Amino acid sequence: MRRTRGLAGALALSLAGTAAGVGLGLLPQAAAVTPPVAFTADALPTWQPDGVVWALAEAGGTVFAGGTFSAVRPPAGGAGAEQSAVNFVALDAATGAPTSCKLSFTIGSGTATVRALAVSPDKRTLYAGGYFGAVNGTPVSSLAAVDVSTCTVKPSFRPAFAATVRALAVTGDTVYAGGDFLTVAGQPRERFAAVAASDGALKPFRADADEPGRAVEVTPDGRNVVLGGDFFTVNGANSHALAVVDAASGALTKAYPNFIETNSVVKDIAADATGFYTANEGTGGGVFDGRIALNLSDYGQRWRDTCLGATQAVLPYQSVLYSASHAHDCSGVGEFPDGQRHHLLAQPTTGTGKLGWAPDTNDGIGEGIGPRVMAVGSGGGVPYLWVGGEFTTVNGAAQQSLTRFASTGDTGAPTTPLASAASFRPGEVQVRWRTSLDLDDSTLTYRIHRNGAATPIATVTADSLFFTRPQASWTDTTVTPGQTYAYRVSATDAAGNTSALSATATVTVPHSADAYADRVRSDGAQLYWRYDDTVLPYAADSSAGGNQNGVHLGAPSLRRTPAAVSGASTAIGFNGTDTRVYGDRRQTIGSSYSVETWFKTGTTRGGKLVGFGNNQARGSYQYDKHVYMTNDGRLVYGVYTGATRTITTTGTYNDDKWHHVVATQGPGGMTLYVDGVQRGTLAVTAHENYSGYWHAGGDSLGGWPNRPTSEFWAGQLDETAVYGSVLSPAQVQNHYALASAPADTVVRVTAAEDTYANAGAPDTNYGTSGSLAVRGTPLYQSHLRFDLPAAPAGTALKSAVLSVKTSTMSGAGTADTVSVVPVTGAWTETGTTYNSRPALGGPAIGSYPGVPDGSAVHTTALSTAAVGAALGTGYDLALTGSGTDALWLWSSEAPANEGTPQLTLTFGAP
């Protein structure tokens, strides 16, 4: 299908045409999206046909749309009334509103349709092809010429095509057509023909094909024409779906007899200064549905994109190839696996790698294909990418058949990052987050805020695409053992659009290294899912590399306790039906690896604990390097070498207790360990070689021995790790032993009661005001009560940290020192006033040496001896000052308190 392409020379067009009914406004200039992408992913208001758009072209600031429809209506919320538009509408490129140009394409019997539009090089004539017998009453035969300036049919242009015209290409003197026809002007012309651009007189060009033609494109030098369609022969020679012929005679220049699969066709062809590109659609198994780039020099293949999903249109613009399809499986080029359909994509004209531009439509009406045609039109000096088809939504909002995207005015903010934080040893915190999605920016800037501060403590730039959102991380090395820190992360795109802050990720820095986690990391884990996550669907990677995060599927149960490893860690629970975790990064597995996890279950239906598969959210069709449980509770470790090769335990482990399993493979073969003991070996060093993703909690198991009733795991998992090497027996035994080693226990206690006394209002109680205040003169004095737990058996208090949060009022901080002192007198939150305030003791057990302005969490270490003596009782504290600069804090009743005031107690070995 020939359309005006978005080449540089076609874009210096002035806005023309008069908008009829409603003006939707021009866009302001704005920062660019991530290069080389030229357009935002924000769909603009555009008038909508009531049917399918098959063809687009543009000239002088006007975009012409042809198809099968009867009317156009304003966009949602737009002004104006529905207008008649019989298979054709002319629209202002910059506003999306109809112009005064009205043309009706009709036929005496049957359904008329416009299937191809093309504009002459001088932009003065619009050629329309399809199946119709008249335009505004003027008789024509499936191909018409329209004067652009007057919007009138040229009666002198009268070719006679005997069937549907599906594709057009125009030079200065020739119109090339492809379609279903067998004759033109009564002369044999099978599926392809050429007529004079001036009057439609038939030219001697002969490129007869045995099946319909769907695409025509003239090479930039004008010497050849590239043909696409359903055909298997051209001029009697074998050339399936694609051929290059001489522009004058139609003689075959380049044949493609075994180039495109026999069950696939070419739907569109586009060219730029370096080559031409095909859009391909297939039917049945083993199809080719993607895109091909070919060189102009020899018409040989430059690259082939094997994504599956019926490509309908391709459009090169500024070294990027935009495409319309319903791509659902790009695993053949190392990208997303079979799953969700993606209808609009972009990639460099030099290769197959997808770029960060992915607005989306639905499949829509008719055949359920989605978008079918693309064109670039310019208005007011701004290029717009127009897309037509049979969709009924764009980016999830109602929008039928037509949409457009501008090169300016990016307004879409990235999605909110999903963040977590972990501390494995004193002095550092790993802040990590699943990168955000932005449909037109693949490079985003992330700002990390600590303890609620408005100014970020760090800034990180990271890349993500709609099909791969790898974990990014930053390590905070300015932290103190025993203290609790809260982190939030935001994402900003190239235009300055910023996401909301992530949910708060809170972590307490340990006094000594977490023995189990520290060993897993130092032994070389490349993926480490600890399952301490607080938000769906993000499974954080705690490995040193920190980029192999997982995605929760089906909302597994988070933060299950008790976990497999002692301390503050938690486990994850799976329902055995539809919940699991899959990796967010595609990879291949080398000849040596180890897989490790802890598990707990009482199931009698078996299930897969952990394994590798070639899909993510759908069941894999390649799967091995896995550990699964049989119905009777035995464990199976297997790889695939052309046949299934497995090790199976004799013992059973569905006793509802925590167990440790490690599976290794390397030059020495396969080994399976359970609870630190070797349970079986097999002299197999190979496994199936494919790209895929790690899974925990379920994936396919068809064809494997002792296949359980369920492929999904019903039970809990903890501490899943994957290594790029073979763990030794000593390492495995060490991991098993370290899981029960003593570890710090952290307990957070929020204030049970809090209030403040105010010398300026001596009889007023502030117990439910939401605020606390501290000042020496005139006196503000805050009182806090904490119900302290007893120390866990065999432990002692190692640290106690008090956290408070300054309010958002101006000047909430203080330059004065604030002391934390014991309260010795009686008081209650609802009964305390300045006149009835309790007596205070001494000495101070902690202090804040000044607190900066700006709402943020602030901490101070308290006397371990003083707090330790009060364990198991209610403990009362006061915040006092000696100066005149007031400190304003949120109380426990305030919605913005972030859990403050709060005591963080760390218990460990005495």
PDB file of N, CA and C in Angstrom, residues 818-879:
ATOM      1  N   VAL A 818      17.659  19.209  70.776  1.00  0.00           N
ATOM      2  CA  VAL A 818      16.479  18.631  71.404  1.00  0.00           C
ATOM      3  C   VAL A 818      16.921  17.387  72.164  1.00  0.00           C
ATOM      4  N   SER A 819      16.603  17.315  73.441  1.00  0.00           N
ATOM      5  CA  SER A 819      17.007  16.196  74.292  1.00  0.00           C
ATOM      6  C   SER A 819      15.869  15.214  74.487  1.00  0.00           C
ATOM      7  N   VAL A 820      16.241  13.933  74.626  1.00  0.00           N
ATOM      8  CA  VAL A 820      15.281  12.876  74.955  1.00  0.00           C
ATOM      9  C   VAL A 820      15.535  12.477  76.407  1.00  0.00           C
ATOM     10  N   VAL A 821      14.528  12.674  77.262  1.00  0.00           N
ATOM     11  CA  VAL A 821      14.703  12.417  78.691  1.00  0.00           C
ATOM     12  C   VAL A 821      13.582  11.514  79.186  1.00  0.00           C
ATOM     13  N   PRO A 822      13.834  10.738  80.255  1.00  0.00           N
ATOM     14  CA  PRO A 822      12.767   9.900  80.815  1.00  0.00           C
ATOM     15  C   PRO A 822      11.681  10.745  81.451  1.00  0.00           C
ATOM     16  N   VAL A 823      10.463  10.265  81.442  1.00  0.00           N
ATOM     17  CA  VAL A 823       9.333  10.871  82.149  1.00  0.00           C
ATOM     18  C   VAL A 823       9.096  10.062  83.426  1.00  0.00           C
ATOM     19  N   THR A 824       9.065  10.732  84.554  1.00  0.00           N
ATOM     20  CA  THR A 824       8.874  10.037  85.831  1.00  0.00           C
ATOM     21  C   THR A 824       7.464  10.196  86.385  1.00  0.00           C
ATOM     22  N   GLY A 825       6.737  11.239  85.948  1.00  0.00           N
ATOM     23  CA  GLY A 825       5.388  11.472  86.455  1.00  0.00           C
ATOM     24  C   GLY A 825       4.340  10.796  85.606  1.00  0.00           C
ATOM     25  N   ALA A 826       3.122  10.763  86.133  1.00  0.00           N
ATOM     26  CA  ALA A 826       1.997  10.144  85.423  1.00  0.00           C
ATOM     27  C   ALA A 826       1.401  11.129  84.414  1.00  0.00           C
ATOM     28  N   TRP A 827       0.904  10.583  83.285  1.00  0.00           N
ATOM     29  CA  TRP A 827       0.263  11.411  82.256  1.00  0.00           C
ATOM     30  C   TRP A 827      -0.557  10.523  81.337  1.00  0.00           C
ATOM     31  N   THR A 828      -1.475  11.134  80.611  1.00  0.00           N
ATOM     32  CA  THR A 828      -2.219  10.444  79.562  1.00  0.00           C
ATOM     33  C   THR A 828      -2.298  11.342  78.340  1.00  0.00           C
ATOM     34  N   GLU A 829      -2.471  10.722  77.191  1.00  0.00           N
ATOM     35  CA  GLU A 829      -2.531  11.490  75.937  1.00  0.00           C
ATOM     36  C   GLU A 829      -3.687  12.469  75.939  1.00  0.00           C
ATOM     37  N   THR A 830      -4.819  12.058  76.462  1.00  0.00           N
ATOM     38  CA  THR A 830      -6.012  12.912  76.384  1.00  0.00           C
ATOM     39  C   THR A 830      -6.193  13.820  77.595  1.00  0.00           C
ATOM     40  N   GLY A 831      -5.333  13.655  78.620  1.00  0.00           N
ATOM     41  CA  GLY A 831      -5.527  14.465  79.820  1.00  0.00           C
ATOM     42  C   GLY A 831      -4.418  15.440  80.104  1.00  0.00           C
ATOM     43  N   THR A 832      -3.310  15.382  79.358  1.00  0.00           N
ATOM     44  CA  THR A 832      -2.156  16.216  79.673  1.00  0.00           C
ATOM     45  C   THR A 832      -2.287  17.604  79.061  1.00  0.00           C
ATOM     46  N   THR A 833      -2.039  18.615  79.875  1.00  0.00           N
ATOM     47  CA  THR A 833      -1.942  20.007  79.441  1.00  0.00           C
ATOM     48  C   THR A 833      -0.644  20.572  79.992  1.00  0.00           C
ATOM     49  N   TYR A 834      -0.394  21.815  79.703  1.00  0.00           N
ATOM     50  CA  TYR A 834       0.790  22.468  80.272  1.00  0.00           C
ATOM     51  C   TYR A 834       0.715  22.452  81.796  1.00  0.00           C
ATOM     52  N   ASN A 835      -0.450  22.742  82.340  1.00  0.00           N
ATOM     53  CA  ASN A 835      -0.592  22.821  83.790  1.00  0.00           C
ATOM     54  C   ASN A 835      -0.510  21.461  84.474  1.00  0.00           C
ATOM     55  N   SER A 836      -0.815  20.374  83.705  1.00  0.00           N
ATOM     56  CA  SER A 836      -0.804  19.040  84.320  1.00  0.00           C
ATOM     57  C   SER A 836       0.317  18.166  83.766  1.00  0.00           C
ATOM     58  N   ARG A 837       1.293  18.771  83.123  1.00  0.00           N
ATOM     59  CA  ARG A 837       2.364  17.994  82.495  1.00  0.00           C
ATOM     60  C   ARG A 837       3.134  17.206  83.546  1.00  0.00           C
ATOM     61  N   PRO A 838       3.671  16.024  83.181  1.00  0.00           N
ATOM     62  CA  PRO A 838       4.355  15.175  84.161  1.00  0.00           C
ATOM     63  C   PRO A 838       5.764  15.670  84.464  1.00  0.00           C
ATOM     64  N   ALA A 839       6.291  15.203  85.595  1.00  0.00           N
ATOM     65  CA  ALA A 839       7.680  15.506  85.956  1.00  0.00           C
ATOM     66  C   ALA A 839       8.628  14.698  85.086  1.00  0.00           C
ATOM     67  N   LEU A 840       9.822  15.250  84.850  1.00  0.00           N
ATOM     68  CA  LEU A 840      10.831  14.603  84.020  1.00  0.00           C
ATOM     69  C   LEU A 840      12.005  14.151  84.876  1.00  0.00           C
ATOM     70  N   GLY A 841      12.681  13.090  84.437  1.00  0.00           N
ATOM     71  CA  GLY A 841      13.870  12.610  85.118  1.00  0.00           C
ATOM     72  C   GLY A 841      15.118  12.999  84.357  1.00  0.00           C
ATOM     73  N   GLY A 842      16.196  12.324  84.617  1.00  0.00           N
ATOM     74  CA  GLY A 842      17.465  12.601  83.958  1.00  0.00           C
ATOM     75  C   GLY A 842      18.420  11.466  84.219  1.00  0.00           C
ATOM     76  N   PRO A 843      19.550  11.448  83.580  1.00  0.00           N
ATOM     77  CA  PRO A 843      19.980  12.389  82.540  1.00  0.00           C
ATOM     78  C   PRO A 843      19.326  12.069  81.195  1.00  0.00           C
ATOM     79  N   ALA A 844      19.630  12.893  80.164  1.00  0.00           N
ATOM     80  CA  ALA A 844      19.140  12.649  78.815  1.00  0.00           C
ATOM     81  C   ALA A 844      19.681  11.307  78.302  1.00  0.00           C
ATOM     82  N   ILE A 845      18.823  10.550  77.601  1.00  0.00           N
ATOM     83  CA  ILE A 845      19.260   9.259  77.054  1.00  0.00           C
ATOM     84  C   ILE A 845      19.489   9.326  75.541  1.00  0.00           C
ATOM     85  N   GLY A 846      19.348  10.515  74.967  1.00  0.00           N
ATOM     86  CA  GLY A 846      19.605  10.727  73.546  1.00  0.00           C
ATOM     87  C   GLY A 846      19.353  12.172  73.205  1.00  0.00           C
ATOM     88  N   SER A 847      19.749  12.599  71.988  1.00  0.00           N
ATOM     89  CA  SER A 847      19.518  13.990  71.603  1.00  0.00           C
ATOM     90  C   SER A 847      19.582  14.145  70.091  1.00  0.00           C
ATOM     91  N   TYR A 848      18.912  15.214  69.627  1.00  0.00           N
ATOM     92  CA  TYR A 848      18.978  15.643  68.232  1.00  0.00           C
ATOM     93  C   TYR A 848      19.725  16.968  68.207  1.00  0.00           C
ATOM     94  N   PRO A 849      20.957  17.015  67.698  1.00  0.00           N
ATOM     95  CA  PRO A 849      21.721  18.274  67.699  1.00  0.00           C
ATOM     96  C   PRO A 849      21.305  19.198  66.559  1.00  0.00           C
ATOM     97  N   GLY A 850      20.075  19.655  66.595  1.00  0.00           N
ATOM     98  CA  GLY A 850      19.547  20.473  65.514  1.00  0.00           C
ATOM     99  C   GLY A 850      18.888  19.602  64.470  1.00  0.00           C
ATOM    100  N   VAL A 851      17.760  20.084  63.909  1.00  0.00           N
ATOM    101  CA  VAL A 851      17.015  19.356  62.893  1.00  0.00           C
ATOM    102  C   VAL A 851      16.744  20.310  61.735  1.00  0.00           C
ATOM    103  N   PRO A 852      17.152  19.980  60.506  1.00  0.00           N
ATOM    104  CA  PRO A 852      16.959  20.908  59.386  1.00  0.00           C
ATOM    105  C   PRO A 852      15.494  21.054  59.008  1.00  0.00           C
ATOM    106  N   ASP A 853      15.177  22.185  58.349  1.00  0.00           N
ATOM    107  CA  ASP A 853      13.828  22.387  57.841  1.00  0.00           C
ATOM    108  C   ASP A 853      13.523  21.373  56.739  1.00  0.00           C
ATOM    109  N   GLY A 854      12.245  21.217  56.458  1.00  0.00           N
ATOM    110  CA  GLY A 854      11.815  20.261  55.443  1.00  0.00           C
ATOM    111  C   GLY A 854      11.300  19.000  56.096  1.00  0.00           C
ATOM    112  N   SER A 855      10.146  18.516  55.643  1.00  0.00           N
ATOM    113  CA  SER A 855       9.538  17.342  56.247  1.00  0.00           C
ATOM    114  C   SER A 855      10.368  16.107  55.940  1.00  0.00           C
ATOM    115  N   ALA A 856      10.870  15.447  56.987  1.00  0.00           N
ATOM    116  CA  ALA A 856      11.711  14.268  56.835  1.00  0.00           C
ATOM    117  C   ALA A 856      11.766  13.529  58.156  1.00  0.00           C
ATOM    118  N   VAL A 857      12.164  12.254  58.071  1.00  0.00           N
ATOM    119  CA  VAL A 857      12.331  11.444  59.277  1.00  0.00           C
ATOM    120  C   VAL A 857      13.732  11.655  59.832  1.00  0.00           C
ATOM    121  N   HIS A 858      13.837  11.799  61.157  1.00  0.00           N
ATOM    122  CA  HIS A 858      15.124  11.976  61.825  1.00  0.00           C
ATOM    123  C   HIS A 858      15.230  10.971  62.966  1.00  0.00           C
ATOM    124  N   THR A 859      16.446  10.455  63.176  1.00  0.00           N
ATOM    125  CA  THR A 859      16.653   9.410  64.172  1.00  0.00           C
ATOM    126  C   THR A 859      17.751   9.795  65.149  1.00  0.00           C
ATOM    127  N   THR A 860      17.678   9.211  66.332  1.00  0.00           N
ATOM    128  CA  THR A 860      18.762   9.338  67.306  1.00  0.00           C
ATOM    129  C   THR A 860      18.843   8.047  68.103  1.00  0.00           C
ATOM    130  N   ALA A 861      20.072   7.620  68.402  1.00  0.00           N
ATOM    131  CA  ALA A 861      20.278   6.437  69.225  1.00  0.00           C
ATOM    132  C   ALA A 861      20.028   6.780  70.687  1.00  0.00           C
ATOM    133  N   LEU A 862      19.325   5.895  71.383  1.00  0.00           N
ATOM    134  CA  LEU A 862      19.042   6.071  72.800  1.00  0.00           C
ATOM    135  C   LEU A 862      19.936   5.152  73.629  1.00  0.00           C
ATOM    136  N   SER A 863      20.065   5.457  74.893  1.00  0.00           N
ATOM    137  CA  SER A 863      20.860   4.650  75.805  1.00  0.00           C
ATOM    138  C   SER A 863      20.329   3.219  75.853  1.00  0.00           C
ATOM    139  N   THR A 864      21.166   2.263  75.443  1.00  0.00           N
ATOM    140  CA  THR A 864      20.747   0.863  75.453  1.00  0.00           C
ATOM    141  C   THR A 864      20.444   0.397  76.870  1.00  0.00           C
ATOM    142  N   ALA A 865      21.233   0.833  77.819  1.00  0.00           N
ATOM    143  CA  ALA A 865      21.019   0.416  79.214  1.00  0.00           C
ATOM    144  C   ALA A 865      19.686   0.914  79.734  1.00  0.00           C
ATOM    145  N   ALA A 866      19.358   2.185  79.444  1.00  0.00           N
ATOM    146  CA  ALA A 866      18.118   2.749  79.964  1.00  0.00           C
ATOM    147  C   ALA A 866      16.906   2.065  79.340  1.00  0.00           C
ATOM    148  N   VAL A 867      16.929   1.887  78.017  1.00  0.00           N
ATOM    149  CA  VAL A 867      15.789   1.247  77.357  1.00  0.00           C
ATOM    150  C   VAL A 867      15.735  -0.231  77.723  1.00  0.00           C
ATOM    151  N   GLY A 868      16.907  -0.882  77.791  1.00  0.00           N
ATOM    152  CA  GLY A 868      16.933  -2.299  78.137  1.00  0.00           C
ATOM    153  C   GLY A 868      16.340  -2.577  79.500  1.00  0.00           C
ATOM    154  N   ALA A 869      16.516  -1.659  80.442  1.00  0.00           N
ATOM    155  CA  ALA A 869      15.973  -1.858  81.785  1.00  0.00           C
ATOM    156  C   ALA A 869      14.458  -1.792  81.810  1.00  0.00           C
ATOM    157  N   ALA A 870      13.868  -1.195  80.773  1.00  0.00           N
ATOM    158  CA  ALA A 870      12.414  -1.028  80.747  1.00  0.00           C
ATOM    159  C   ALA A 870      11.716  -2.040  79.848  1.00  0.00           C
ATOM    160  N   LEU A 871      12.449  -2.998  79.256  1.00  0.00           N
ATOM    161  CA  LEU A 871      11.835  -3.975  78.358  1.00  0.00           C
ATOM    162  C   LEU A 871      10.722  -4.727  79.061  1.00  0.00           C
ATOM    163  N   GLY A 872       9.630  -4.947  78.312  1.00  0.00           N
ATOM    164  CA  GLY A 872       8.481  -5.649  78.860  1.00  0.00           C
ATOM    165  C   GLY A 872       7.525  -4.765  79.616  1.00  0.00           C
ATOM    166  N   THR A 873       7.766  -3.439  79.605  1.00  0.00           N
ATOM    167  CA  THR A 873       6.899  -2.497  80.324  1.00  0.00           C
ATOM    168  C   THR A 873       6.556  -1.322  79.420  1.00  0.00           C
ATOM    169  N   GLY A 874       5.714  -0.428  79.915  1.00  0.00           N
ATOM    170  CA  GLY A 874       5.481   0.835  79.237  1.00  0.00           C
ATOM    171  C   GLY A 874       6.611   1.796  79.558  1.00  0.00           C
ATOM    172  N   TYR A 875       7.104   2.497  78.535  1.00  0.00           N
ATOM    173  CA  TYR A 875       8.262   3.364  78.729  1.00  0.00           C
ATOM    174  C   TYR A 875       7.903   4.754  78.238  1.00  0.00           C
ATOM    175  N   ASP A 876       8.085   5.773  79.130  1.00  0.00           N
ATOM    176  CA  ASP A 876       7.679   7.142  78.836  1.00  0.00           C
ATOM    177  C   ASP A 876       8.901   8.018  78.601  1.00  0.00           C
ATOM    178  N   LEU A 877       8.828   8.820  77.521  1.00  0.00           N
ATOM    179  CA  LEU A 877       9.914   9.728  77.157  1.00  0.00           C
ATOM    180  C   LEU A 877       9.354  11.114  76.927  1.00  0.00           C
ATOM    181  N   ALA A 878      10.232  12.113  77.052  1.00  0.00           N
ATOM    182  CA  ALA A 878       9.867  13.483  76.715  1.00  0.00           C
ATOM    183  C   ALA A 878      10.920  14.067  75.786  1.00  0.00           C
ATOM    184  N   LEU A 879      10.469  14.951  74.871  1.00  0.00           N
ATOM    185  CA  LEU A 879      11.356  15.719  74.010  1.00  0.00           C
ATOM    186  C   LEU A 879      11.361  17.150  74.532  1.00  0.00           C
TER     187      LEU A 879
END
